[in-house]
C-alpha cells in the first residue's frame, strides 16, 4: 500500500507492507483522512507516536470501508463505512483501527467530510461536555475557533444550547463564523465580552491570564492546544476568587478503554447532529494522496476554516 511517510523530516508518499488486523481490529480501505496539528508536531519530531504504531506513517483519523475483520472483531462487517481515531498510521491506503474506537459513518456524510470528523468532534465533545461540564444556557468562549476543533466546538456549543462566543484572528474566517449566529471577536480584548462559564483554549498560554479575568464564578478553562505557547504566569488569587478550574487534556495517550468511551459518547451525542442539520464538517481544502506534501503545507499556512483532508483513491 501507499502511505504518507515521514522521511528525513519531510513528507513523501511511499510504499509500505499492508497492515494486518489483530484481535479486535478492522482493516480499513481508507477513503479520506484529516490532517491535524499533531501530524505537524510529529513531522517536526516533537510528538512521537505510542508503541505499536507505525512511527513513520502519520494520521490520527480516518474514514473508509472495512475490508477485513480480525479475530473477535464483531461490531462491523466487511463493506461497512467506518470512521474513527487511531494513534497513527491513518494517512494510508490501508489502516487498522480497533473496532471499539470505530464509529459508523452517518449516511449524510460523504467520505471527505467523514475523514474530517473523528479527531476534532471527539476532542471538542470530550473537552466541552465530559471535562468542562458545559450545560444549556452557559456562556462558552472558544479561542482559535476557525480551526478544525474550534469549528466543531462552536457548532456543538450552539447545538447544546450554550451561548457561544468565538475568537478568530483572521478577518475573513471571523466573518464566516459570525454568520453561524455566534458572537465572533478579534482575540484582542476578549475579556470585555465576558464573563464566560467555560473557555476552550485552543491557542495557548498567552491567553491564560486574560481567560482568568474573563471567567465567571465557578468557571472552567479547558486547555487543549498550546500552539502559541505553553508556559505563562498566572495570579492564583484570581483562580481562587473565581472558584475556577483549569484543566488540560490529550486524547492520543489514553487507553483503549478510555478511547472507546469517547467514541460511544460521540456516536450517541454528536453523530445525530449531522442528520438533524445542526452539525456540518467545514472542509477548507482537499488533496489527493500524491499531493500530501502540499496538504501539509496548506495546513501549516493557517488562515483556513475547518479541516484539510487527504482523499485516497477509490
Ligand atoms: N489535546 C488534544 O487532545 C488535542 C486534540 C486535537 C487538537 N489539539 C490541538 O488543539 C489546537 C487546535 O487544533 P485544530 O485541529 O483546530 O488546529 P487548526 O485547525 O490548525 O486551528 C488552529 C486555530 O488556532 C488559531 N491560532 C493559532 N495560533 C494562534 C495565535 N497565536 N493567535 C490566535 N489564533 C491562533 C489558528 O488561526 P490561523 O488560521 O489564523 O493560524 C486556527 O484557526 C492545536 O494546537 C492542536 O494541536 C489538541
PDB file of N, CA, C and O in Angstrom, residues 139-144 165-167 185-226 228-229 232-235 238-247:
ATOM      1  N   UNK A 139     -22.393  30.323  29.135  1.00  0.00           N
ATOM      2  CA  UNK A 139     -21.632  31.070  28.137  1.00  0.00           C
ATOM      3  C   UNK A 139     -20.312  30.363  27.859  1.00  0.00           C
ATOM      4  O   UNK A 139     -19.546  30.067  28.775  1.00  0.00           O
ATOM      5  N   UNK A 140     -20.088  30.084  26.583  1.00  0.00           N
ATOM      6  CA  UNK A 140     -18.880  29.383  26.136  1.00  0.00           C
ATOM      7  C   UNK A 140     -18.035  30.324  25.293  1.00  0.00           C
ATOM      8  O   UNK A 140     -18.567  31.000  24.406  1.00  0.00           O
ATOM      9  N   UNK A 141     -16.736  30.382  25.571  1.00  0.00           N
ATOM     10  CA  UNK A 141     -15.784  31.108  24.732  1.00  0.00           C
ATOM     11  C   UNK A 141     -14.816  30.098  24.111  1.00  0.00           C
ATOM     12  O   UNK A 141     -14.217  29.298  24.828  1.00  0.00           O
ATOM     13  N   UNK A 142     -14.699  30.137  22.785  1.00  0.00           N
ATOM     14  CA  UNK A 142     -13.774  29.249  22.077  1.00  0.00           C
ATOM     15  C   UNK A 142     -12.675  30.110  21.455  1.00  0.00           C
ATOM     16  O   UNK A 142     -12.952  30.957  20.604  1.00  0.00           O
ATOM     17  N   UNK A 143     -11.423  29.903  21.871  1.00  0.00           N
ATOM     18  CA  UNK A 143     -10.285  30.598  21.253  1.00  0.00           C
ATOM     19  C   UNK A 143      -9.743  29.751  20.093  1.00  0.00           C
ATOM     20  O   UNK A 143      -9.642  28.529  20.221  1.00  0.00           O
ATOM     21  N   UNK A 144      -9.366  30.402  18.998  1.00  0.00           N
ATOM     22  CA  UNK A 144      -8.850  29.651  17.838  1.00  0.00           C
ATOM     23  C   UNK A 144      -9.983  28.924  17.141  1.00  0.00           C
ATOM     24  O   UNK A 144      -9.834  27.794  16.680  1.00  0.00           O
ATOM     25  N   UNK A 165     -19.365  32.385  22.129  1.00  0.00           N
ATOM     26  CA  UNK A 165     -18.504  33.458  21.621  1.00  0.00           C
ATOM     27  C   UNK A 165     -17.236  32.798  21.078  1.00  0.00           C
ATOM     28  O   UNK A 165     -16.742  31.830  21.659  1.00  0.00           O
ATOM     29  N   UNK A 166     -16.742  33.333  19.949  1.00  0.00           N
ATOM     30  CA  UNK A 166     -15.564  32.742  19.315  1.00  0.00           C
ATOM     31  C   UNK A 166     -14.529  33.826  19.079  1.00  0.00           C
ATOM     32  O   UNK A 166     -14.883  34.926  18.643  1.00  0.00           O
ATOM     33  N   UNK A 167     -13.247  33.549  19.374  1.00  0.00           N
ATOM     34  CA  UNK A 167     -12.208  34.483  18.928  1.00  0.00           C
ATOM     35  C   UNK A 167     -11.500  33.886  17.718  1.00  0.00           C
ATOM     36  O   UNK A 167     -11.174  32.698  17.681  1.00  0.00           O
ATOM     37  N   UNK A 185     -15.290  37.447  17.691  1.00  0.00           N
ATOM     38  CA  UNK A 185     -14.474  38.583  18.123  1.00  0.00           C
ATOM     39  C   UNK A 185     -13.046  38.464  17.628  1.00  0.00           C
ATOM     40  O   UNK A 185     -12.543  37.348  17.430  1.00  0.00           O
ATOM     41  N   UNK A 186     -12.382  39.613  17.500  1.00  0.00           N
ATOM     42  CA  UNK A 186     -10.926  39.580  17.402  1.00  0.00           C
ATOM     43  C   UNK A 186     -10.395  39.110  18.748  1.00  0.00           C
ATOM     44  O   UNK A 186     -11.007  39.383  19.785  1.00  0.00           O
ATOM     45  N   UNK A 187      -9.225  38.458  18.764  1.00  0.00           N
ATOM     46  CA  UNK A 187      -8.718  37.984  20.059  1.00  0.00           C
ATOM     47  C   UNK A 187      -8.427  39.105  21.056  1.00  0.00           C
ATOM     48  O   UNK A 187      -8.623  38.920  22.259  1.00  0.00           O
ATOM     49  N   UNK A 188      -7.987  40.286  20.574  1.00  0.00           N
ATOM     50  CA  UNK A 188      -7.582  41.350  21.494  1.00  0.00           C
ATOM     51  C   UNK A 188      -8.779  41.861  22.304  1.00  0.00           C
ATOM     52  O   UNK A 188      -9.811  42.210  21.739  1.00  0.00           O
ATOM     53  N   UNK A 189      -8.611  41.884  23.628  1.00  0.00           N
ATOM     54  CA  UNK A 189      -9.629  42.489  24.487  1.00  0.00           C
ATOM     55  C   UNK A 189     -10.865  41.637  24.699  1.00  0.00           C
ATOM     56  O   UNK A 189     -11.923  42.142  25.091  1.00  0.00           O
ATOM     57  N   UNK A 190     -10.739  40.324  24.505  1.00  0.00           N
ATOM     58  CA  UNK A 190     -11.924  39.459  24.599  1.00  0.00           C
ATOM     59  C   UNK A 190     -12.573  39.475  25.983  1.00  0.00           C
ATOM     60  O   UNK A 190     -13.773  39.255  26.128  1.00  0.00           O
ATOM     61  N   UNK A 191     -11.754  39.772  27.024  1.00  0.00           N
ATOM     62  CA  UNK A 191     -12.292  39.688  28.393  1.00  0.00           C
ATOM     63  C   UNK A 191     -13.438  40.678  28.608  1.00  0.00           C
ATOM     64  O   UNK A 191     -14.327  40.426  29.434  1.00  0.00           O
ATOM     65  N   UNK A 192     -13.430  41.768  27.843  1.00  0.00           N
ATOM     66  CA  UNK A 192     -14.510  42.759  27.993  1.00  0.00           C
ATOM     67  C   UNK A 192     -15.873  42.165  27.660  1.00  0.00           C
ATOM     68  O   UNK A 192     -16.906  42.706  28.065  1.00  0.00           O
ATOM     69  N   UNK A 193     -15.886  41.066  26.904  1.00  0.00           N
ATOM     70  CA  UNK A 193     -17.169  40.473  26.487  1.00  0.00           C
ATOM     71  C   UNK A 193     -17.615  39.351  27.418  1.00  0.00           C
ATOM     72  O   UNK A 193     -18.626  38.700  27.154  1.00  0.00           O
ATOM     73  N   UNK A 194     -16.866  39.081  28.486  1.00  0.00           N
ATOM     74  CA  UNK A 194     -17.238  38.033  29.432  1.00  0.00           C
ATOM     75  C   UNK A 194     -18.362  38.485  30.342  1.00  0.00           C
ATOM     76  O   UNK A 194     -18.972  39.532  30.086  1.00  0.00           O
ATOM     77  N   UNK A 195     -18.647  37.788  31.433  1.00  0.00           N
ATOM     78  CA  UNK A 195     -17.933  36.581  31.877  1.00  0.00           C
ATOM     79  C   UNK A 195     -18.423  35.314  31.163  1.00  0.00           C
ATOM     80  O   UNK A 195     -19.571  35.236  30.747  1.00  0.00           O
ATOM     81  N   UNK A 196     -17.497  34.356  31.089  1.00  0.00           N
ATOM     82  CA  UNK A 196     -17.794  33.087  30.429  1.00  0.00           C
ATOM     83  C   UNK A 196     -17.738  31.948  31.453  1.00  0.00           C
ATOM     84  O   UNK A 196     -16.888  31.944  32.328  1.00  0.00           O
ATOM     85  N   UNK A 197     -18.647  30.985  31.289  1.00  0.00           N
ATOM     86  CA  UNK A 197     -18.652  29.834  32.193  1.00  0.00           C
ATOM     87  C   UNK A 197     -17.589  28.805  31.798  1.00  0.00           C
ATOM     88  O   UNK A 197     -16.988  28.164  32.656  1.00  0.00           O
ATOM     89  N   UNK A 198     -17.421  28.653  30.490  1.00  0.00           N
ATOM     90  CA  UNK A 198     -16.422  27.687  30.003  1.00  0.00           C
ATOM     91  C   UNK A 198     -15.581  28.374  28.922  1.00  0.00           C
ATOM     92  O   UNK A 198     -16.131  29.048  28.044  1.00  0.00           O
ATOM     93  N   UNK A 199     -14.257  28.224  29.024  1.00  0.00           N
ATOM     94  CA  UNK A 199     -13.358  28.738  27.982  1.00  0.00           C
ATOM     95  C   UNK A 199     -12.576  27.561  27.414  1.00  0.00           C
ATOM     96  O   UNK A 199     -11.890  26.847  28.158  1.00  0.00           O
ATOM     97  N   UNK A 200     -12.728  27.344  26.102  1.00  0.00           N
ATOM     98  CA  UNK A 200     -11.962  26.295  25.436  1.00  0.00           C
ATOM     99  C   UNK A 200     -10.729  26.939  24.833  1.00  0.00           C
ATOM    100  O   UNK A 200     -10.815  27.748  23.909  1.00  0.00           O
ATOM    101  N   UNK A 201      -9.568  26.581  25.369  1.00  0.00           N
ATOM    102  CA  UNK A 201      -8.305  27.211  24.970  1.00  0.00           C
ATOM    103  C   UNK A 201      -7.610  26.356  23.913  1.00  0.00           C
ATOM    104  O   UNK A 201      -7.040  25.315  24.228  1.00  0.00           O
ATOM    105  N   UNK A 202      -7.676  26.815  22.661  1.00  0.00           N
ATOM    106  CA  UNK A 202      -7.037  26.086  21.559  1.00  0.00           C
ATOM    107  C   UNK A 202      -5.808  26.815  21.034  1.00  0.00           C
ATOM    108  O   UNK A 202      -5.182  26.365  20.094  1.00  0.00           O
ATOM    109  N   UNK A 203      -5.480  27.973  21.619  1.00  0.00           N
ATOM    110  CA  UNK A 203      -4.358  28.790  21.130  1.00  0.00           C
ATOM    111  C   UNK A 203      -3.162  28.674  22.071  1.00  0.00           C
ATOM    112  O   UNK A 203      -2.041  28.449  21.638  1.00  0.00           O
ATOM    113  N   UNK A 204      -3.390  28.820  23.376  1.00  0.00           N
ATOM    114  CA  UNK A 204      -2.291  28.559  24.295  1.00  0.00           C
ATOM    115  C   UNK A 204      -2.094  29.575  25.389  1.00  0.00           C
ATOM    116  O   UNK A 204      -2.955  30.421  25.669  1.00  0.00           O
ATOM    117  N   UNK A 205      -0.917  29.495  25.989  1.00  0.00           N
ATOM    118  CA  UNK A 205      -0.590  30.208  27.218  1.00  0.00           C
ATOM    119  C   UNK A 205      -0.813  31.718  27.170  1.00  0.00           C
ATOM    120  O   UNK A 205      -1.206  32.302  28.193  1.00  0.00           O
ATOM    121  N   UNK A 206      -0.572  32.397  26.022  1.00  0.00           N
ATOM    122  CA  UNK A 206      -0.715  33.861  26.051  1.00  0.00           C
ATOM    123  C   UNK A 206      -2.113  34.324  26.471  1.00  0.00           C
ATOM    124  O   UNK A 206      -2.275  35.463  26.914  1.00  0.00           O
ATOM    125  N   UNK A 207      -3.127  33.465  26.336  1.00  0.00           N
ATOM    126  CA  UNK A 207      -4.488  33.874  26.704  1.00  0.00           C
ATOM    127  C   UNK A 207      -4.804  33.650  28.180  1.00  0.00           C
ATOM    128  O   UNK A 207      -5.856  34.089  28.662  1.00  0.00           O
ATOM    129  N   UNK A 208      -3.942  32.950  28.903  1.00  0.00           N
ATOM    130  CA  UNK A 208      -4.412  32.385  30.176  1.00  0.00           C
ATOM    131  C   UNK A 208      -4.767  33.437  31.234  1.00  0.00           C
ATOM    132  O   UNK A 208      -5.803  33.329  31.903  1.00  0.00           O
ATOM    133  N   UNK A 209      -3.921  34.444  31.382  1.00  0.00           N
ATOM    134  CA  UNK A 209      -4.207  35.448  32.412  1.00  0.00           C
ATOM    135  C   UNK A 209      -5.523  36.167  32.101  1.00  0.00           C
ATOM    136  O   UNK A 209      -6.372  36.372  32.987  1.00  0.00           O
ATOM    137  N   UNK A 210      -5.724  36.527  30.830  1.00  0.00           N
ATOM    138  CA  UNK A 210      -6.974  37.206  30.466  1.00  0.00           C
ATOM    139  C   UNK A 210      -8.167  36.245  30.568  1.00  0.00           C
ATOM    140  O   UNK A 210      -9.280  36.659  30.892  1.00  0.00           O
ATOM    141  N   UNK A 211      -7.922  34.960  30.304  1.00  0.00           N
ATOM    142  CA  UNK A 211      -9.001  33.977  30.486  1.00  0.00           C
ATOM    143  C   UNK A 211      -9.516  34.018  31.924  1.00  0.00           C
ATOM    144  O   UNK A 211     -10.722  33.951  32.169  1.00  0.00           O
ATOM    145  N   UNK A 212      -8.581  34.097  32.874  1.00  0.00           N
ATOM    146  CA  UNK A 212      -8.998  34.126  34.284  1.00  0.00           C
ATOM    147  C   UNK A 212      -9.839  35.358  34.577  1.00  0.00           C
ATOM    148  O   UNK A 212     -10.839  35.284  35.290  1.00  0.00           O
ATOM    149  N   UNK A 213      -9.416  36.499  34.008  1.00  0.00           N
ATOM    150  CA  UNK A 213     -10.224  37.727  34.180  1.00  0.00           C
ATOM    151  C   UNK A 213     -11.624  37.559  33.597  1.00  0.00           C
ATOM    152  O   UNK A 213     -12.604  38.077  34.127  1.00  0.00           O
ATOM    153  N   UNK A 214     -11.688  36.842  32.462  1.00  0.00           N
ATOM    154  CA  UNK A 214     -12.951  36.745  31.707  1.00  0.00           C
ATOM    155  C   UNK A 214     -13.883  35.680  32.247  1.00  0.00           C
ATOM    156  O   UNK A 214     -15.004  35.529  31.761  1.00  0.00           O
ATOM    157  N   UNK A 215     -13.425  34.926  33.250  1.00  0.00           N
ATOM    158  CA  UNK A 215     -14.172  33.761  33.717  1.00  0.00           C
ATOM    159  C   UNK A 215     -15.268  34.150  34.711  1.00  0.00           C
ATOM    160  O   UNK A 215     -15.081  35.017  35.550  1.00  0.00           O
ATOM    161  N   UNK A 216     -16.418  33.498  34.618  1.00  0.00           N
ATOM    162  CA  UNK A 216     -17.483  33.663  35.615  1.00  0.00           C
ATOM    163  C   UNK A 216     -17.087  32.915  36.888  1.00  0.00           C
ATOM    164  O   UNK A 216     -16.212  32.042  36.870  1.00  0.00           O
ATOM    165  N   UNK A 217     -17.752  33.249  37.983  1.00  0.00           N
ATOM    166  CA  UNK A 217     -17.553  32.467  39.212  1.00  0.00           C
ATOM    167  C   UNK A 217     -17.904  31.015  38.915  1.00  0.00           C
ATOM    168  O   UNK A 217     -18.934  30.723  38.310  1.00  0.00           O
ATOM    169  N   UNK A 218     -17.022  30.116  39.331  1.00  0.00           N
ATOM    170  CA  UNK A 218     -17.271  28.685  39.072  1.00  0.00           C
ATOM    171  C   UNK A 218     -16.948  28.278  37.649  1.00  0.00           C
ATOM    172  O   UNK A 218     -17.321  27.178  37.221  1.00  0.00           O
ATOM    173  N   UNK A 219     -16.230  29.152  36.945  1.00  0.00           N
ATOM    174  CA  UNK A 219     -15.942  28.863  35.540  1.00  0.00           C
ATOM    175  C   UNK A 219     -14.851  27.822  35.362  1.00  0.00           C
ATOM    176  O   UNK A 219     -14.100  27.501  36.287  1.00  0.00           O
ATOM    177  N   UNK A 220     -14.789  27.277  34.139  1.00  0.00           N
ATOM    178  CA  UNK A 220     -13.816  26.228  33.823  1.00  0.00           C
ATOM    179  C   UNK A 220     -13.054  26.595  32.554  1.00  0.00           C
ATOM    180  O   UNK A 220     -13.669  26.987  31.563  1.00  0.00           O
ATOM    181  N   UNK A 221     -11.715  26.452  32.622  1.00  0.00           N
ATOM    182  CA  UNK A 221     -10.874  26.661  31.446  1.00  0.00           C
ATOM    183  C   UNK A 221     -10.327  25.302  31.039  1.00  0.00           C
ATOM    184  O   UNK A 221      -9.735  24.598  31.857  1.00  0.00           O
ATOM    185  N   UNK A 222     -10.555  24.933  29.791  1.00  0.00           N
ATOM    186  CA  UNK A 222     -10.073  23.641  29.308  1.00  0.00           C
ATOM    187  C   UNK A 222      -8.970  23.883  28.279  1.00  0.00           C
ATOM    188  O   UNK A 222      -9.215  24.451  27.218  1.00  0.00           O
ATOM    189  N   UNK A 223      -7.751  23.476  28.598  1.00  0.00           N
ATOM    190  CA  UNK A 223      -6.601  23.716  27.718  1.00  0.00           C
ATOM    191  C   UNK A 223      -6.393  22.488  26.831  1.00  0.00           C
ATOM    192  O   UNK A 223      -6.108  21.387  27.317  1.00  0.00           O
ATOM    193  N   UNK A 224      -6.514  22.722  25.516  1.00  0.00           N
ATOM    194  CA  UNK A 224      -6.416  21.624  24.554  1.00  0.00           C
ATOM    195  C   UNK A 224      -5.289  21.863  23.562  1.00  0.00           C
ATOM    196  O   UNK A 224      -4.673  20.929  23.066  1.00  0.00           O
ATOM    197  N   UNK A 225      -5.014  23.125  23.237  1.00  0.00           N
ATOM    198  CA  UNK A 225      -3.967  23.439  22.262  1.00  0.00           C
ATOM    199  C   UNK A 225      -3.060  24.534  22.786  1.00  0.00           C
ATOM    200  O   UNK A 225      -3.526  25.481  23.430  1.00  0.00           O
ATOM    201  N   UNK A 226      -1.754  24.390  22.508  1.00  0.00           N
ATOM    202  CA  UNK A 226      -0.777  25.363  23.017  1.00  0.00           C
ATOM    203  C   UNK A 226       0.161  25.824  21.898  1.00  0.00           C
ATOM    204  O   UNK A 226       1.338  26.118  22.143  1.00  0.00           O
ATOM    205  N   UNK A 228       0.495  28.560  20.444  1.00  0.00           N
ATOM    206  CA  UNK A 228       1.074  29.904  20.598  1.00  0.00           C
ATOM    207  C   UNK A 228       1.944  30.013  21.851  1.00  0.00           C
ATOM    208  O   UNK A 228       2.441  31.098  22.167  1.00  0.00           O
ATOM    209  N   UNK A 229       2.137  28.914  22.560  1.00  0.00           N
ATOM    210  CA  UNK A 229       2.984  28.949  23.757  1.00  0.00           C
ATOM    211  C   UNK A 229       2.419  28.087  24.861  1.00  0.00           C
ATOM    212  O   UNK A 229       1.193  27.944  24.980  1.00  0.00           O
ATOM    213  N   UNK A 232       3.365  30.184  31.075  1.00  0.00           N
ATOM    214  CA  UNK A 232       2.906  31.529  31.424  1.00  0.00           C
ATOM    215  C   UNK A 232       2.857  31.651  32.941  1.00  0.00           C
ATOM    216  O   UNK A 232       3.069  30.679  33.667  1.00  0.00           O
ATOM    217  N   UNK A 233       2.569  32.858  33.411  1.00  0.00           N
ATOM    218  CA  UNK A 233       2.441  33.090  34.853  1.00  0.00           C
ATOM    219  C   UNK A 233       1.015  33.559  35.109  1.00  0.00           C
ATOM    220  O   UNK A 233       0.492  34.391  34.358  1.00  0.00           O
ATOM    221  N   UNK A 234       0.366  33.005  36.122  1.00  0.00           N
ATOM    222  CA  UNK A 234      -0.983  33.488  36.461  1.00  0.00           C
ATOM    223  C   UNK A 234      -1.034  33.820  37.948  1.00  0.00           C
ATOM    224  O   UNK A 234      -0.217  33.328  38.736  1.00  0.00           O
ATOM    225  N   UNK A 235      -2.014  34.646  38.297  1.00  0.00           N
ATOM    226  CA  UNK A 235      -2.216  35.028  39.692  1.00  0.00           C
ATOM    227  C   UNK A 235      -3.200  34.030  40.315  1.00  0.00           C
ATOM    228  O   UNK A 235      -4.385  34.012  39.969  1.00  0.00           O
ATOM    229  N   UNK A 238      -6.599  35.053  41.609  1.00  0.00           N
ATOM    230  CA  UNK A 238      -7.723  35.165  40.663  1.00  0.00           C
ATOM    231  C   UNK A 238      -8.422  33.816  40.508  1.00  0.00           C
ATOM    232  O   UNK A 238      -9.643  33.731  40.450  1.00  0.00           O
ATOM    233  N   UNK A 239      -7.613  32.756  40.469  1.00  0.00           N
ATOM    234  CA  UNK A 239      -8.181  31.406  40.354  1.00  0.00           C
ATOM    235  C   UNK A 239      -9.060  31.091  41.560  1.00  0.00           C
ATOM    236  O   UNK A 239     -10.187  30.600  41.435  1.00  0.00           O
ATOM    237  N   UNK A 240      -8.551  31.417  42.766  1.00  0.00           N
ATOM    238  CA  UNK A 240      -9.324  31.140  43.986  1.00  0.00           C
ATOM    239  C   UNK A 240     -10.574  32.004  44.032  1.00  0.00           C
ATOM    240  O   UNK A 240     -11.667  31.533  44.346  1.00  0.00           O
ATOM    241  N   UNK A 241     -10.386  33.300  43.699  1.00  0.00           N
ATOM    242  CA  UNK A 241     -11.515  34.236  43.784  1.00  0.00           C
ATOM    243  C   UNK A 241     -12.658  33.843  42.877  1.00  0.00           C
ATOM    244  O   UNK A 241     -13.828  34.036  43.226  1.00  0.00           O
ATOM    245  N   UNK A 242     -12.326  33.260  41.746  1.00  0.00           N
ATOM    246  CA  UNK A 242     -13.375  32.825  40.802  1.00  0.00           C
ATOM    247  C   UNK A 242     -13.872  31.410  41.127  1.00  0.00           C
ATOM    248  O   UNK A 242     -14.762  30.905  40.452  1.00  0.00           O
ATOM    249  N   UNK A 243     -13.261  30.782  42.132  1.00  0.00           N
ATOM    250  CA  UNK A 243     -13.546  29.361  42.420  1.00  0.00           C
ATOM    251  C   UNK A 243     -13.514  28.574  41.100  1.00  0.00           C
ATOM    252  O   UNK A 243     -14.438  27.815  40.763  1.00  0.00           O
ATOM    253  N   UNK A 244     -12.430  28.794  40.358  1.00  0.00           N
ATOM    254  CA  UNK A 244     -12.343  28.327  38.974  1.00  0.00           C
ATOM    255  C   UNK A 244     -11.539  27.042  38.872  1.00  0.00           C
ATOM    256  O   UNK A 244     -10.832  26.647  39.807  1.00  0.00           O
ATOM    257  N   UNK A 245     -11.656  26.395  37.738  1.00  0.00           N
ATOM    258  CA  UNK A 245     -10.852  25.213  37.442  1.00  0.00           C
ATOM    259  C   UNK A 245     -10.138  25.415  36.110  1.00  0.00           C
ATOM    260  O   UNK A 245     -10.734  25.903  35.160  1.00  0.00           O
ATOM    261  N   UNK A 246      -8.853  25.031  36.085  1.00  0.00           N
ATOM    262  CA  UNK A 246      -8.115  24.971  34.820  1.00  0.00           C
ATOM    263  C   UNK A 246      -7.699  23.514  34.651  1.00  0.00           C
ATOM    264  O   UNK A 246      -7.119  22.939  35.570  1.00  0.00           O
ATOM    265  N   UNK A 247      -8.020  22.943  33.529  1.00  0.00           N
ATOM    266  CA  UNK A 247      -7.551  21.575  33.321  1.00  0.00           C
ATOM    267  C   UNK A 247      -7.156  21.382  31.867  1.00  0.00           C
ATOM    268  O   UNK A 247      -7.560  22.160  30.995  1.00  0.00           O
TER     269      UNK A 247
END
